[in-house]
Protein backbone atom coordinates (compact mmCIF):
# COMPACT_ATOMS: atom_id res chain seq x y z
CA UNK A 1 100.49 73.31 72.72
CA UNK A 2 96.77 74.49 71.92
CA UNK A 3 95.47 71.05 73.97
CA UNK A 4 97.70 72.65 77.31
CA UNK A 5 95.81 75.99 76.98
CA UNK A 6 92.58 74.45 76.73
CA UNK A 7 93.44 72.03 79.55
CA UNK A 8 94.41 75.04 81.54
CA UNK A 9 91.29 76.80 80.56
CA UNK A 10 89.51 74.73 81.61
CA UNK A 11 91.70 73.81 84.79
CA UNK A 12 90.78 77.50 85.45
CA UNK A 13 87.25 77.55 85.13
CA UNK A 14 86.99 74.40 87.01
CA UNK A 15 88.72 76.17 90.20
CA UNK A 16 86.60 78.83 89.92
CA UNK A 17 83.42 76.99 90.00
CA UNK A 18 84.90 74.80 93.32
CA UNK A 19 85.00 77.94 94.73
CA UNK A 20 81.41 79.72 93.85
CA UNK A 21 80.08 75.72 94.64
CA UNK A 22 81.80 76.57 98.29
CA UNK A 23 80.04 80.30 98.11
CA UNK A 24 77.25 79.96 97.49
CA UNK A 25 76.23 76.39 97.76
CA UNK A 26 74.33 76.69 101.25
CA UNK A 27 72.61 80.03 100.44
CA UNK A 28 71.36 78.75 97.03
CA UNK A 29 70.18 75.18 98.92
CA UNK A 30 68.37 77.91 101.58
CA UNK A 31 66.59 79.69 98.30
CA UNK A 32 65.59 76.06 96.78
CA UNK A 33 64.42 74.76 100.21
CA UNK A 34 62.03 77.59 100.28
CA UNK A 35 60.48 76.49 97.10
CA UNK A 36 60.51 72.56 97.45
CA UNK A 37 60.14 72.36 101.16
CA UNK A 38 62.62 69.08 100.99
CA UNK A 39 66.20 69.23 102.40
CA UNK A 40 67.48 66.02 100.05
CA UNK A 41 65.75 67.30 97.41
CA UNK A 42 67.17 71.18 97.45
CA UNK A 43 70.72 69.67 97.40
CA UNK A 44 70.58 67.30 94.93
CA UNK A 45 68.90 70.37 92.89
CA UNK A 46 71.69 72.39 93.77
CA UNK A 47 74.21 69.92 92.51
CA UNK A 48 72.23 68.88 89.89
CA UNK A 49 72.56 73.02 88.61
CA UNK A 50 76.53 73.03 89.06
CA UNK A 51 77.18 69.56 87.44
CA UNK A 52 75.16 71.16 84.18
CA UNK A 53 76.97 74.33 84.49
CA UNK A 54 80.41 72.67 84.58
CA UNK A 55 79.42 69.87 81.39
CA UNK A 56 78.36 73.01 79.61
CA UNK A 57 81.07 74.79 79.77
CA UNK A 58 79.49 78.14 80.22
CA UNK A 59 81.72 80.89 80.66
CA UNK A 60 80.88 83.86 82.99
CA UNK A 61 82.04 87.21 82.96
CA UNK A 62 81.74 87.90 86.39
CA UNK A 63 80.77 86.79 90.17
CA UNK A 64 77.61 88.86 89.40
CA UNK A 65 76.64 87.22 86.42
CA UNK A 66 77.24 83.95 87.90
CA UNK A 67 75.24 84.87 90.96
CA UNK A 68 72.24 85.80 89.03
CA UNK A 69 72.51 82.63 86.40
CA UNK A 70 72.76 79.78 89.51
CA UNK A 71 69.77 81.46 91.58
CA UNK A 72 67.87 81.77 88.21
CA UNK A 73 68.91 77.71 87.32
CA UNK A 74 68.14 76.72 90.20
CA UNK A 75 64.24 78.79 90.38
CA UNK A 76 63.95 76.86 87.17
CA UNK A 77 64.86 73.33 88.09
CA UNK A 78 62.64 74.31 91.31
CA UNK A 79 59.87 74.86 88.93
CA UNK A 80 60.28 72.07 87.06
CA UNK A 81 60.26 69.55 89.96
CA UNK A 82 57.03 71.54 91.25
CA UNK A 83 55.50 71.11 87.83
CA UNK A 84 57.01 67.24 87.97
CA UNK A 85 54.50 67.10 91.52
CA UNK A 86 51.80 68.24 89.34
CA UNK A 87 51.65 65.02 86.76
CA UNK A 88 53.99 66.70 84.20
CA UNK A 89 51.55 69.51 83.51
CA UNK A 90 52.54 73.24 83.92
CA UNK A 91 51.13 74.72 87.41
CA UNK A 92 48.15 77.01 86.36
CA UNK A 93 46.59 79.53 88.94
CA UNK A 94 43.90 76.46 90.06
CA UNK A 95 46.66 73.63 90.72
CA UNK A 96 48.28 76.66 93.25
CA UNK A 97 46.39 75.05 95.93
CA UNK A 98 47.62 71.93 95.08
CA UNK A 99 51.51 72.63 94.57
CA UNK A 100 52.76 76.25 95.36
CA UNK A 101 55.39 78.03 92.64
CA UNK A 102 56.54 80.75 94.15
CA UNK A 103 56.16 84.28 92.35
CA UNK A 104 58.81 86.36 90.88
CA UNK A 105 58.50 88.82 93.94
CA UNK A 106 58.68 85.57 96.75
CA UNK A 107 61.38 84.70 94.58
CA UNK A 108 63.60 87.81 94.52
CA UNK A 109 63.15 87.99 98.69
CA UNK A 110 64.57 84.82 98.89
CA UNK A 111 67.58 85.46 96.73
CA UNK A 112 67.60 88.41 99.30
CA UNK A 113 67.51 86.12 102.43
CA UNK A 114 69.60 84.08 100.98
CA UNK A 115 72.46 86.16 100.05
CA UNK A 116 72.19 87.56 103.30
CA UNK A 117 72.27 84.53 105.51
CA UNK A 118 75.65 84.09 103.01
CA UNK A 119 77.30 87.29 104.02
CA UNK A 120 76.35 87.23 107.76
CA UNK A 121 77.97 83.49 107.34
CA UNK A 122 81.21 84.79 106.07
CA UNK A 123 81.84 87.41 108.22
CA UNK A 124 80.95 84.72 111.08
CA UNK A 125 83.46 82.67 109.36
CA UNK A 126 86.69 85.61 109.36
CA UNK A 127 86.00 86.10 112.44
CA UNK A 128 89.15 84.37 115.17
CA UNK A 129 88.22 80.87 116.18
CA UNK A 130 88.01 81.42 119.47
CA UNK A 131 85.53 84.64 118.41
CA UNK A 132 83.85 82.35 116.11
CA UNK A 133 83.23 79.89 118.23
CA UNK A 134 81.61 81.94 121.28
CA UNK A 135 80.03 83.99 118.49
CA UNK A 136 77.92 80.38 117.34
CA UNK A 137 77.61 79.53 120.74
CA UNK A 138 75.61 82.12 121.98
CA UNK A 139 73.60 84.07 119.25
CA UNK A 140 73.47 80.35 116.91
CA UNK A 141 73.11 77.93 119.70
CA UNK A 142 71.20 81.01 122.25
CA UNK A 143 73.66 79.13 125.22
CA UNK A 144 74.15 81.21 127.86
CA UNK A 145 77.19 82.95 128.93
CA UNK A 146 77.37 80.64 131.99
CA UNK A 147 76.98 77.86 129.66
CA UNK A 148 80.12 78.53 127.76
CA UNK A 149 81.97 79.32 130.06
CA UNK A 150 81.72 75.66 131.46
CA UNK A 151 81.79 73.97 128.14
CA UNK A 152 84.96 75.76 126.92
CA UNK A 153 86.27 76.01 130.39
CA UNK A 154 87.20 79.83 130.37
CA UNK A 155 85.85 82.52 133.06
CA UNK A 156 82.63 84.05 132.59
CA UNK A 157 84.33 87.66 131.93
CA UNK A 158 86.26 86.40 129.41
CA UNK A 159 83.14 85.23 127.68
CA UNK A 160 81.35 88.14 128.22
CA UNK A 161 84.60 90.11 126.58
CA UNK A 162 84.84 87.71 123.13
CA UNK A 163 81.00 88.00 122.99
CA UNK A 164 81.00 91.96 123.19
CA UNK A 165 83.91 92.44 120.71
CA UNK A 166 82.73 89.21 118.35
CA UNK A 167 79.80 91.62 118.26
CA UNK A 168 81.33 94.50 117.47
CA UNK A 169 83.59 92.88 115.13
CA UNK A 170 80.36 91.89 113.05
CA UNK A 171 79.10 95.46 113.40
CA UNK A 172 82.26 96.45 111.59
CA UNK A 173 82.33 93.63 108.75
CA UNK A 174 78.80 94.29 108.07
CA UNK A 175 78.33 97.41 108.80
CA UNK A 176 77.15 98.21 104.91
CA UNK A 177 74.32 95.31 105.26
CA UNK A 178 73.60 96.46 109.22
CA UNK A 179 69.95 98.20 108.24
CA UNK A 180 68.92 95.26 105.96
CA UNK A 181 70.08 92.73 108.08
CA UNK A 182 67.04 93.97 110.60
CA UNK A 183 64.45 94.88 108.00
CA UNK A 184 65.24 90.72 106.72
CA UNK A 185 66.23 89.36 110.26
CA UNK A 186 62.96 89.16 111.37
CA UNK A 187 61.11 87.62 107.66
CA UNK A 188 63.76 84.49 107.93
C-alpha cells in the first residue's frame, strides 16, 4: 500500500507541474530571452529548469513559491550560460562589455513583464473564440477592421461590435492590472 501513495504522490505532483509548465512556460522563456538574447537557447533553458525540478522532487507549498523558485532557476541557469560565454570564468564588472548579466533590478522588471504578458495572455485566452480570435486579429496582428471582415467573412459592424466588447471584456478581466498594464505596455 505505501508504494500506491507514493505513486500517487507523485502522480500528483507530476500533474501539477504539467500544469505550471503550461503557465508559465512562455512568460518564463520571455524573462530568459531577455537575458540570453537566443530563442533555442531560452527554451531549452526553460526545460532544462522543469526537467531538474521534476528529478528533484521538490515540493512547493504554493503557486507563489513556485513562481518565485522557476524565475529565480531559471536567472541562474541564465547566468551560468552567460558566464559559460565568458570561458567558464564568473562575469566581473570589465567582461560587462563583453557579455551582459543583467542586474537584480533588470531582473525583477522582467519577471514584471513577464508575468504580465502571462495574465494579459490568459484573459486573451477566456475570452469566446470568436472574441478571441478578432481580439488577435486586430490589436496582435494590427489588421484592420476591413481586413477581418474579409478574412472571416462577417460584416464590418459585426467586427466592429466583437472588437468593442472583446475590449471591454479585457477591461473587466484585468481591470486590477489596467494601470500597470500602461506604465509596462510601453517598456516591452
Amino acid at each position: 500500500m505505501p508504494e500506491n501513495n507514493i505513486f500517487h504522490t507523485f502522480e500528483i505532483q507530476f500533474l501539477d507541474m504539467e500544469d505550471y509548465f503550461r503557465k508559465y512556460y512562455q512568460s518564463l522563456c520571455y524573462f530568459a530571452l531577455n537575458m540570453v538574447r537566443d530563442g533555442d537557447l531560452c527554451e531549452d533553458i526553460v526545460q532544462e529548469v522543469f526537467v531538474k525540478i521534476i528529478t528533484s522532487g521538490v515540493e512547493f507549498g504554493s503557486e507563489l513559491h513556485f513562481r518565485q523558485y522557476v524565475y529565480a532557476a531559471v536567472r541562474n541557469q541564465c547566468i551560468d550560460h552567460l558566464n559559460g560565454l565568458n570561458g567558464g570564468r564568473t562575469v566581473t564588472l570589465g567582461d560587462v562589455e563583453q557579455v551582459e548579466i543583467p542586474t537584480a533590478d533588470e531582473c525583477d522588471r522582467a519577471i514584471v513583464r513577464a508575468e504580465i504578458i502571462r495574465m494579459v495572455r490568459d484573459a486573451i485566452d477566456s475570452l469566446p473564440p470568436r472574441y478571441r480570435q478578432v481580439f488577435r486579429m486586430a490589436y496582435i496582428d494590427k489588421m484592420k477592421s476591413e481586413d477581418i471582415s474579409e478574412a472571416l467573412g462577417i460584416s464590418l459592424n459585426t467586427v466592429k461590435v466583437i472588437r468593442q466588447r472583446s475590449k471591454v471584456r479585457m477591461r473587466e478581466l484585468l481591470k486590477d492590472f489596467y494601470p500597470l498594464l500602461f506604465i509596462f505596455i510601453n517598456q516591452i
